[in-house]
Coordinates of N, CA, C and O in Angstrom, one line a residue:
M1 N 1.6 109.1 216.9 CA 2.0 109.8 215.8 C 3.3 109.4 215.3 O 3.6 109.5 214.1
N2 N 3.9 108.9 216.1 CA 5.2 108.4 215.8 C 5.0 107.2 214.8 O 5.9 107.0 213.9
L3 N 4.1 106.5 215.0 CA 3.9 105.4 214.2 C 3.5 105.8 212.8 O 3.9 105.2 211.8
M4 N 2.8 106.8 212.7 CA 2.3 107.3 211.4 C 3.5 108.0 210.7 O 3.5 107.8 209.5
V5 N 4.2 108.6 211.4 CA 5.4 109.3 210.8 C 6.3 108.2 210.3 O 6.9 108.3 209.2
L6 N 6.4 107.1 211.1 CA 7.3 106.0 210.7 C 6.7 105.3 209.5 O 7.4 105.0 208.6
A7 N 5.3 105.2 209.5 CA 4.7 104.5 208.3 C 4.8 105.4 207.1 O 5.0 105.0 206.0
A8 N 4.7 106.7 207.3 CA 4.8 107.7 206.2 C 6.2 107.7 205.7 O 6.4 107.8 204.5
E9 N 7.1 107.6 206.6 CA 8.5 107.6 206.2 C 8.8 106.3 205.4 O 9.6 106.3 204.5
E10 N 8.2 105.3 205.9 CA 8.5 104.0 205.2 C 7.9 104.1 203.8 O 8.4 103.5 202.9
M11 N 6.8 104.7 203.6 CA 6.2 104.8 202.3 C 7.0 105.7 201.4 O 7.0 105.5 200.2
E12 N 7.6 106.6 201.9 CA 8.4 107.5 201.1 C 9.8 107.1 201.0 O 10.7 108.0 201.0
N13 N 10.1 105.9 200.9 CA 11.5 105.4 200.8 C 12.0 105.9 199.4 O 11.4 105.6 198.4
P14 N 13.1 106.6 199.4 CA 13.6 107.1 198.1 C 14.0 106.0 197.2 O 14.1 106.2 196.0
L15 N 14.3 104.8 197.7 CA 14.8 103.8 196.8 C 13.6 103.1 196.1 O 13.8 102.5 195.1
I16 N 12.5 103.1 196.6 CA 11.3 102.5 196.0 C 10.4 103.7 195.4 O 9.9 104.4 196.2
P17 N 10.3 103.8 194.1 CA 9.5 104.8 193.5 C 8.0 104.5 193.6 O 7.6 103.3 193.8
P18 N 7.2 105.6 193.5 CA 5.8 105.3 193.6 C 5.3 104.5 192.4 O 5.9 104.7 191.3
I19 N 4.3 103.8 192.5 CA 3.8 102.9 191.5 C 3.4 103.7 190.2 O 3.7 103.3 189.1
P20 N 2.6 104.8 190.4 CA 2.2 105.5 189.1 C 3.5 106.0 188.4 O 3.5 106.0 187.1
E21 N 4.5 106.4 189.0 CA 5.7 106.9 188.4 C 6.4 105.7 187.7 O 7.0 105.8 186.6
L22 N 6.4 104.6 188.4 CA 7.0 103.4 187.8 C 6.3 103.0 186.6 O 6.9 102.6 185.6
V23 N 5.0 103.0 186.5 CA 4.2 102.7 185.4 C 4.5 103.6 184.2 O 4.7 103.3 183.1
I24 N 4.5 104.9 184.5 CA 4.7 106.0 183.5 C 6.1 105.8 183.0 O 6.4 105.9 181.8
G25 N 7.1 105.6 183.8 CA 8.4 105.4 183.4 C 8.6 104.2 182.5 O 9.3 104.2 181.5
L26 N 7.9 103.1 182.9 CA 8.0 101.9 182.1 C 7.3 102.1 180.8 O 7.9 101.7 179.7
I27 N 6.2 102.8 180.7 CA 5.5 103.1 179.4 C 6.5 104.0 178.5 O 6.6 103.7 177.3
A28 N 7.1 105.0 179.1 CA 8.0 105.9 178.4 C 9.2 105.1 177.9 O 9.7 105.3 176.8
F29 N 9.7 104.2 178.7 CA 10.8 103.4 178.3 C 10.5 102.5 177.1 O 11.2 102.4 176.2
V30 N 9.3 101.9 177.2 CA 8.8 101.0 176.1 C 8.6 101.8 174.8 O 9.0 101.4 173.7
I31 N 8.1 103.0 174.9 CA 7.9 103.9 173.7 C 9.2 104.3 173.1 O 9.5 104.2 171.9
V32 N 10.2 104.7 174.0 CA 11.5 105.2 173.5 C 12.2 103.9 172.9 O 12.8 104.0 171.9
F33 N 12.1 102.8 173.6 CA 12.8 101.6 173.2 C 12.2 101.2 171.8 O 12.9 100.8 170.9
G34 N 10.9 101.2 171.7 CA 10.2 100.8 170.5 C 10.6 101.8 169.3 O 10.9 101.3 168.2
F35 N 10.7 103.1 169.6 CA 11.1 104.1 168.6 C 12.5 103.8 168.2 O 12.8 103.8 167.0
L36 N 13.4 103.6 169.1 CA 14.8 103.3 168.8 C 14.9 102.0 168.0 O 15.7 101.9 167.1
A37 N 14.1 101.0 168.4 CA 14.2 99.7 167.7 C 13.7 99.8 166.3 O 14.2 99.2 165.4
K38 N 12.6 100.6 166.1 CA 12.0 100.7 164.8 C 12.8 101.7 163.9 O 13.0 101.4 162.7
K39 N 13.3 102.8 164.4 CA 13.9 103.8 163.5 C 15.5 103.8 163.6 O 16.1 103.8 162.6
L40 N 16.0 103.8 164.7 CA 17.4 104.0 164.9 C 18.2 102.7 164.7 O 19.3 102.7 164.1
L41 N 17.7 101.6 165.3 CA 18.4 100.3 165.2 C 18.6 99.8 163.8 O 19.7 99.4 163.4
P42 N 17.6 99.9 162.8 CA 17.9 99.5 161.5 C 19.0 100.4 160.8 O 19.8 99.9 160.1
N43 N 19.0 101.7 161.1 CA 20.0 102.5 160.5 C 21.4 102.2 161.1 O 22.4 102.2 160.3
I44 N 21.5 101.9 162.4 CA 22.7 101.5 163.0 C 23.2 100.2 162.4 O 24.4 100.0 162.0
N45 N 22.3 99.2 162.2 CA 22.6 97.9 161.6 C 23.1 98.1 160.2 O 24.0 97.5 159.7
K46 N 22.4 99.0 159.5 CA 22.7 99.3 158.1 C 24.1 99.9 158.0 O 24.9 99.4 157.1
V47 N 24.4 100.8 158.8 CA 25.8 101.4 158.8 C 26.8 100.4 159.2 O 27.9 100.3 158.6
L48 N 26.5 99.6 160.2 CA 27.4 98.5 160.6 C 27.7 97.5 159.4 O 28.8 97.1 159.2
D49 N 26.6 97.1 158.7 CA 26.7 96.2 157.6 C 27.5 96.8 156.5 O 28.3 96.1 155.9
E50 N 27.3 98.1 156.2 CA 28.1 98.8 155.2 C 29.5 98.8 155.5 O 30.4 98.5 154.7
R51 N 29.8 99.1 156.8 CA 31.2 99.1 157.2 C 31.8 97.7 157.1 O 33.0 97.5 156.7
R52 N 31.1 96.7 157.5 CA 31.5 95.3 157.4 C 31.8 95.0 156.0 O 32.8 94.4 155.7
E53 N 30.9 95.3 155.1 CA 31.1 95.0 153.7 C 32.3 95.8 153.1 O 33.1 95.2 152.3
Q54 N 32.5 97.0 153.5 CA 33.6 97.8 153.1 C 34.9 97.2 153.6 O 35.9 97.0 152.8
I55 N 34.9 96.7 154.8 CA 36.1 96.1 155.4 C 36.4 94.8 154.6 O 37.5 94.5 154.2
E56 N 35.3 94.0 154.5 CA 35.5 92.7 153.8 C 35.9 92.9 152.3 O 36.7 92.2 151.8
G57 N 35.2 93.9 151.7 CA 35.6 94.3 150.3 C 37.0 94.7 150.2 O 37.7 94.4 149.3
G58 N 37.4 95.5 151.2 CA 38.8 96.0 151.2 C 39.8 94.9 151.3 O 40.8 94.8 150.7
I59 N 39.4 93.9 152.2 CA 40.3 92.7 152.4 C 40.3 91.9 151.1 O 41.4 91.5 150.7
E60 N 39.1 91.7 150.5 CA 39.1 91.0 149.2 C 39.9 91.7 148.1 O 40.6 91.1 147.4
K61 N 39.7 93.0 148.1 CA 40.5 93.8 147.1 C 42.0 93.7 147.4 O 42.8 93.6 146.4
A62 N 42.3 93.8 148.6 CA 43.7 93.6 149.0 C 44.3 92.3 148.6 O 45.4 92.1 148.0
E63 N 43.5 91.2 148.9 CA 43.9 89.9 148.5 C 44.0 89.7 147.0 O 44.9 89.1 146.5
A64 N 43.0 90.3 146.3 CA 43.0 90.3 144.8 C 44.2 91.0 144.3 O 44.9 90.6 143.3
A65 N 44.5 92.2 144.8 CA 45.6 93.0 144.4 C 46.9 92.2 144.7 O 47.9 92.2 143.9
Q66 N 47.0 91.5 145.8 CA 48.2 90.8 146.2 C 48.3 89.6 145.2 O 49.4 89.3 144.8
T67 N 47.2 88.9 144.9 CA 47.2 87.8 143.9 C 47.7 88.3 142.6 O 48.5 87.7 141.9
E68 N 47.1 89.4 142.2 CA 47.5 90.0 140.9 C 49.0 90.4 140.9 O 49.7 90.2 139.9
A69 N 49.4 91.0 142.0 CA 50.9 91.4 142.1 C 51.8 90.2 142.0 O 52.8 90.2 141.4
Q70 N 51.3 89.1 142.7 CA 52.1 87.8 142.6 C 52.1 87.3 141.2 O 53.2 86.8 140.8
S71 N 51.0 87.4 140.5 CA 50.9 86.9 139.1 C 51.8 87.7 138.2 O 52.6 87.2 137.4
V72 N 51.8 89.0 138.4 CA 52.7 89.9 137.6 C 54.1 89.6 138.0 O 55.0 89.6 137.0
L73 N 54.4 89.4 139.2 CA 55.8 89.1 139.6 C 56.3 87.8 138.9 O 57.4 87.7 138.4
E74 N 55.4 86.8 138.9 CA 55.8 85.5 138.3 C 56.0 85.7 136.8 O 56.9 85.2 136.2
Q75 N 55.1 86.5 136.2 CA 55.3 86.8 134.7 C 56.6 87.5 134.5 O 57.3 87.2 133.5
Y76 N 56.9 88.5 135.4 CA 58.1 89.3 135.2 C 59.3 88.3 135.4 O 60.3 88.4 134.6
K77 N 59.3 87.4 136.3 CA 60.4 86.5 136.5 C 60.5 85.6 135.3 O 61.6 85.3 134.9
A78 N 59.4 85.1 134.8 CA 59.4 84.3 133.6 C 60.0 85.0 132.4 O 60.8 84.5 131.7
Q79 N 59.6 86.3 132.2 CA 60.1 87.1 131.1 C 61.6 87.3 131.3 O 62.3 87.3 130.3
L80 N 62.0 87.6 132.5 CA 63.4 87.8 132.8 C 64.2 86.6 132.5 O 65.3 86.7 131.9
A81 N 63.7 85.4 132.9 CA 64.4 84.2 132.6 C 64.5 83.9 131.1 O 65.5 83.5 130.6
E82 N 63.4 84.2 130.5 CA 63.4 84.0 129.0 C 64.3 85.0 128.3 O 65.0 84.6 127.4
A83 N 64.4 86.3 128.8 CA 65.3 87.2 128.2 C 66.7 86.8 128.5 O 67.6 87.0 127.6
R84 N 67.0 86.3 129.6 CA 68.4 85.8 129.9 C 68.7 84.7 129.0 O 69.8 84.6 128.5
H85 N 67.8 83.7 128.8 CA 68.0 82.6 128.0 C 68.2 83.1 126.5 O 69.1 82.6 125.8
E86 N 67.4 84.0 126.1 CA 67.6 84.6 124.7 C 68.9 85.3 124.5 O 69.6 85.1 123.5
A87 N 69.3 86.0 125.6 CA 70.6 86.7 125.5 C 71.8 85.7 125.4 O 72.7 85.9 124.6
A88 N 71.7 84.6 126.2 CA 72.7 83.6 126.2 C 72.7 82.9 124.8 O 73.8 82.6 124.2
R89 N 71.5 82.7 124.2 CA 71.5 82.0 122.9 C 72.0 83.0 121.8 O 72.8 82.5 121.0
L90 N 71.7 84.3 121.9 CA 72.3 85.2 121.0 C 73.8 85.3 121.1 O 74.5 85.4 120.1
R91 N 74.3 85.3 122.3 CA 75.8 85.3 122.5 C 76.4 84.1 121.9 O 77.4 84.1 121.2
Q92 N 75.8 82.9 122.1 CA 76.3 81.7 121.5 C 76.2 81.7 120.0 O 77.2 81.3 119.4
D93 N 75.1 82.2 119.5 CA 75.0 82.3 118.0 C 76.1 83.3 117.5 O 76.7 83.0 116.4
A94 N 76.3 84.4 118.1 CA 77.3 85.3 117.7 C 78.7 84.7 117.7 O 79.5 84.9 116.8
L95 N 78.9 84.0 118.8 CA 80.2 83.3 118.9 C 80.4 82.3 117.8 O 81.5 82.2 117.2
E96 N 79.4 81.5 117.5 CA 79.5 80.5 116.5 C 79.7 81.2 115.1 O 80.5 80.7 114.3
Q97 N 78.9 82.3 114.9 CA 79.1 83.0 113.6 C 80.5 83.6 113.5 O 81.1 83.6 112.4
G98 N 81.0 84.1 114.6 CA 82.3 84.7 114.6 C 83.4 83.6 114.3 O 84.3 83.8 113.5
T99 N 83.2 82.5 114.9 CA 84.1 81.3 114.6 C 84.0 80.9 113.2 O 85.1 80.7 112.5
A100 N 82.8 80.8 112.7 CA 82.6 80.4 111.3 C 83.2 81.4 110.3 O 83.9 81.0 109.4
L101 N 83.0 82.7 110.6 CA 83.5 83.7 109.8 C 85.1 83.7 109.8 O 85.7 83.9 108.8
K102 N 85.6 83.5 111.0 CA 87.1 83.4 111.2 C 87.6 82.3 110.3 O 88.6 82.4 109.6
E103 N 87.0 81.1 110.4 CA 87.4 80.0 109.7 C 87.3 80.2 108.2 O 88.2 79.8 107.4
E104 N 86.2 80.9 107.8 CA 86.0 81.2 106.4 C 87.0 82.1 105.9 O 87.6 81.9 104.8
L105 N 87.3 83.2 106.7 CA 88.4 84.1 106.3 C 89.8 83.4 106.2 O 90.6 83.7 105.3
R106 N 90.0 82.5 107.2 CA 91.3 81.8 107.2 C 91.4 80.9 105.9 O 92.4 80.9 105.3
A107 N 90.3 80.2 105.6 CA 90.3 79.4 104.4 C 90.5 80.2 103.1 O 91.2 79.9 102.2
E108 N 89.8 81.4 103.1 CA 89.9 82.3 101.9 C 91.4 82.8 101.8 O 91.9 82.9 100.7
G109 N 92.0 83.2 103.0 CA 93.4 83.6 103.0 C 94.3 82.5 102.5 O 95.2 82.8 101.7
Q110 N 94.0 81.3 102.9 CA 94.8 80.1 102.5 C 94.7 79.9 101.0 O 95.7 79.7 100.3
R111 N 93.5 80.0 100.5 CA 93.2 79.8 99.1 C 93.9 80.9 98.3 O 94.6 80.6 97.3
Q112 N 93.9 82.2 98.7 CA 94.5 83.3 98.0 C 96.0 83.1 98.1 O 96.7 83.3 97.1
R113 N 96.5 82.6 99.2 CA 98.0 82.3 99.4 C 98.4 81.3 98.4 O 99.4 81.5 97.7
E114 N 97.6 80.2 98.3 CA 98.0 79.2 97.3 C 97.9 79.7 95.9 O 98.8 79.3 95.1
E115 N 96.9 80.5 95.6 CA 96.8 81.1 94.2 C 98.0 82.0 94.0 O 98.6 81.9 92.9
I116 N 98.4 82.8 95.0 CA 99.6 83.7 94.8 C 100.9 82.8 94.6 O 101.7 83.1 93.7
I117 N 101.0 81.8 95.4 CA 102.2 80.9 95.3 C 102.2 80.2 93.9 O 103.2 80.2 93.2
A118 N 101.0 79.7 93.5 CA 100.9 79.1 92.2 C 101.2 80.1 91.1 O 101.9 79.7 90.1
A119 N 100.7 81.3 91.2 CA 100.9 82.3 90.2 C 102.4 82.7 90.1 O 103.0 82.9 89.1
G120 N 103.0 82.7 91.3 CA 104.5 83.0 91.4 C 105.3 81.9 90.8 O 106.2 82.2 90.0
H121 N 104.9 80.7 91.0 CA 105.6 79.5 90.4 C 105.5 79.6 88.9 O 106.5 79.3 88.2
A122 N 104.2 79.9 88.5 CA 104.0 79.9 87.0 C 104.8 81.1 86.4 O 105.4 80.9 85.3
Q123 N 104.9 82.2 87.1 CA 105.6 83.4 86.6 C 107.1 83.0 86.5 O 107.8 83.4 85.6
I124 N 107.6 82.4 87.6 CA 109.0 82.0 87.6 C 109.3 81.0 86.5 O 110.3 81.2 85.8
A125 N 108.4 80.0 86.3 CA 108.6 79.1 85.2 C 108.6 79.8 83.9 O 109.4 79.5 83.0
A126 N 107.6 80.7 83.7 CA 107.6 81.5 82.4 C 108.8 82.3 82.3 O 109.4 82.4 81.1
D127 N 109.3 83.0 83.4 CA 110.5 83.8 83.3 C 111.7 82.9 83.0 O 112.6 83.3 82.2
R128 N 111.8 81.8 83.6 CA 112.9 80.9 83.4 C 112.9 80.4 81.9 O 113.9 80.4 81.3
K129 N 111.7 80.1 81.4 CA 111.6 79.7 80.0 C 112.0 80.8 79.1 O 112.7 80.6 78.1
A130 N 111.5 82.0 79.4 CA 111.9 83.1 78.5 C 113.3 83.4 78.6 O 114.0 83.7 77.6
A131 N 113.9 83.3 79.8 CA 115.4 83.6 80.0 C 116.1 82.5 79.3 O 117.2 82.8 78.6
A132 N 115.7 81.2 79.3 CA 116.4 80.1 78.6 C 116.3 80.4 77.1 O 117.3 80.1 76.4
Q133 N 115.1 80.8 76.7 CA 115.0 81.1 75.2 C 115.9 82.2 74.8 O 116.6 82.1 73.8
A134 N 115.9 83.3 75.6 CA 116.8 84.4 75.2 C 118.2 84.0 75.3 O 119.0 84.4 74.4
L135 N 118.6 83.2 76.3 CA 120.0 82.7 76.5 C 120.3 81.8 75.3 O 121.4 81.9 74.7
R136 N 119.4 81.0 74.9 CA 119.6 80.1 73.8 C 119.9 80.9 72.5 O 120.8 80.5 71.8
Q137 N 119.1 81.9 72.3 CA 119.3 82.7 71.1 C 120.6 83.4 71.2 O 121.4 83.5 70.2
D138 N 120.9 84.0 72.3 CA 122.2 84.7 72.5 C 123.4 83.7 72.3 O 124.4 84.0 71.6
V139 N 123.3 82.6 73.0 CA 124.4 81.6 72.9 C 124.5 81.1 71.4 O 125.6 80.9 70.9
G140 N 123.3 80.9 70.8 CA 123.3 80.4 69.4 C 123.9 81.5 68.5 O 124.7 81.1 67.6
K141 N 123.7 82.7 68.7 CA 124.2 83.8 67.9 C 125.7 83.8 68.1 O 126.5 83.9 67.1
L142 N 126.2 83.8 69.3 CA 127.6 83.8 69.6 C 128.3 82.6 69.0 O 129.4 82.6 68.5
A143 N 127.6 81.4 69.2 CA 128.2 80.2 68.7 C 128.3 80.2 67.2 O 129.3 79.7 66.6
T144 N 127.3 80.8 66.5 CA 127.3 80.9 65.0 C 128.4 81.8 64.6 O 129.1 81.5 63.6
D145 N 128.5 82.9 65.3 CA 129.6 83.8 64.9 C 131.0 83.2 65.1 O 131.9 83.3 64.3
L146 N 131.1 82.5 66.2 CA 132.4 81.9 66.6 C 132.7 80.8 65.6 O 133.8 80.6 65.1
A147 N 131.6 80.0 65.3 CA 131.8 78.8 64.3 C 132.1 79.4 63.0 O 133.0 78.8 62.2
G148 N 131.5 80.5 62.6 CA 131.8 81.1 61.3 C 133.2 81.6 61.2 O 133.9 81.4 60.2
K149 N 133.8 82.1 62.3 CA 135.1 82.6 62.3 C 136.1 81.4 62.3 O 137.1 81.4 61.6
L150 N 135.8 80.3 63.0 CA 136.6 79.1 63.0 C 136.6 78.4 61.7 O 137.6 77.9 61.2
V151 N 135.4 78.2 61.1 CA 135.3 77.5 59.9 C 135.8 78.3 58.7 O 136.3 77.8 57.7
G152 N 135.5 79.6 58.8 CA 135.9 80.5 57.8 C 134.8 80.7 56.8 O 135.1 81.3 55.7
E153 N 133.7 80.3 57.0 CA 132.6 80.5 56.1 C 131.4 81.1 56.9 O 131.3 80.9 58.1
S154 N 130.5 81.7 56.2 CA 129.4 82.4 56.9 C 128.3 81.3 57.2 O 128.0 80.6 56.3
L155 N 127.8 81.4 58.3 CA 126.7 80.5 58.7 C 125.5 81.3 58.9 O 124.7 81.2 59.8
E156 N 125.2 82.2 57.9 CA 124.1 83.1 58.0 C 122.8 82.4 57.6 O 121.7 83.0 57.8
D157 N 122.9 81.3 57.0 CA 121.6 80.6 56.6 C 120.9 80.2 57.8 O 121.4 79.6 58.7
A158 N 119.6 80.6 57.9 CA 118.8 80.4 59.1 C 118.6 79.0 59.4 O 118.7 78.5 60.6
A159 N 118.3 78.1 58.5 CA 118.1 76.7 58.7 C 119.3 76.1 59.2 O 119.3 75.3 60.2
R160 N 120.4 76.3 58.6 CA 121.7 75.7 59.0 C 122.1 76.3 60.4 O 122.6 75.5 61.2
Q161 N 121.9 77.5 60.6 CA 122.2 78.2 61.9 C 121.4 77.5 63.0 O 121.9 77.2 64.1
S162 N 120.1 77.3 62.8 CA 119.2 76.7 63.8 C 119.6 75.3 64.1 O 119.6 74.9 65.3
R163 N 120.0 74.5 63.1 CA 120.4 73.1 63.3 C 121.7 73.1 64.1 O 121.9 72.3 65.0
T164 N 122.6 74.0 63.8 CA 123.9 74.0 64.4 C 123.7 74.4 65.9 O 124.3 73.8 66.8
I165 N 122.9 75.4 66.1 CA 122.6 75.9 67.5 C 122.0 74.8 68.3 O 122.4 74.5 69.5
D166 N 121.0 74.1 67.7 CA 120.3 73.1 68.5 C 121.2 71.9 68.8 O 121.2 71.4 69.9
R167 N 122.0 71.5 67.9 CA 123.0 70.4 68.1 C 124.0 70.8 69.2 O 124.3 70.0 70.1
F168 N 124.5 72.0 69.1 CA 125.5 72.5 70.1 C 124.9 72.5 71.5 O 125.5 72.1 72.5
L169 N 123.7 73.1 71.6 CA 123.0 73.1 72.9 C 122.6 71.8 73.5 O 122.7 71.5 74.7
S170 N 122.2 70.9 72.6 CA 121.9 69.5 73.0 C 123.1 68.8 73.6 O 123.1 68.1 74.6
E171 N 124.3 69.0 72.9 CA 125.5 68.4 73.4 C 125.9 69.0 74.8 O 126.3 68.3 75.7
L172 N 125.7 70.3 75.0 CA 125.9 70.9 76.2 C 125.0 70.4 77.4 O 125.5 70.1 78.5
E173 N 123.8 70.2 77.0 CA 122.8 69.7 78.0 C 123.1 68.3 78.4 O 123.1 67.9 79.6
E174 N 123.6 67.5 77.4 CA 123.9 66.1 77.7 C 125.2 66.0 78.6 O 125.2 65.2 79.5
K175 N 126.1 66.9 78.3 CA 127.3 66.9 79.2 C 127.0 67.4 80.6 O 127.5 66.8 81.6
A176 N 126.1 68.3 80.7 CA 125.7 68.8 82.0 C 124.9 67.7 82.8 O 125.1 67.6 84.0
E177 N 124.1 67.0 82.1 CA 123.3 65.9 82.8 C 124.2 64.8 83.2 O 124.1 64.2 84.2
A178 N 125.2 64.5 82.3 CA 126.1 63.4 82.6 C 127.0 63.8 83.8 O 127.4 62.9 84.6
A179 N 127.3 65.1 84.0 CA 128.2 65.5 85.1 C 127.4 65.4 86.4 O 128.0 65.3 87.5
R180 N 126.1 65.5 86.4 CA 125.4 65.4 87.6 C 125.4 64.1 88.2 O 125.4 63.3 88.8

């Protein structure tokens, strides 16, 4: 009996399952695996593909955004350089216009100065001429009166008076020129 007990114990080894259980377990495993492969695996793959696409799309969007940001930065730098160039050109134009305006005002001032000096010289010449004429008349009147007292006759005749005055003044001018 010992042998049988040993044989029965060998048969009931807990590490080796009985064949009918093994077959049923294998069939159940195939059914569950088939079900999971048909229903669950496509959904899992679909979710994984969606995640992969989202990640790849996010990376592409990030790269596109970075490219766009770089492009905008380059445009900004170009606009900034152009604005600086334009500002420098405007400053140069303003400086040139200021210099031209200063020169124009200086020339206008010089022209006005020359006109004022010329007008002053003309006025002085006119005043000198008028003073000489008035002096000539006064000297002529005094000379006529004096000559009339010396000669003893009246020199009231205008033509005679004018000739006498002119002759007297001419003699004075000749003496003055000879003295120089």
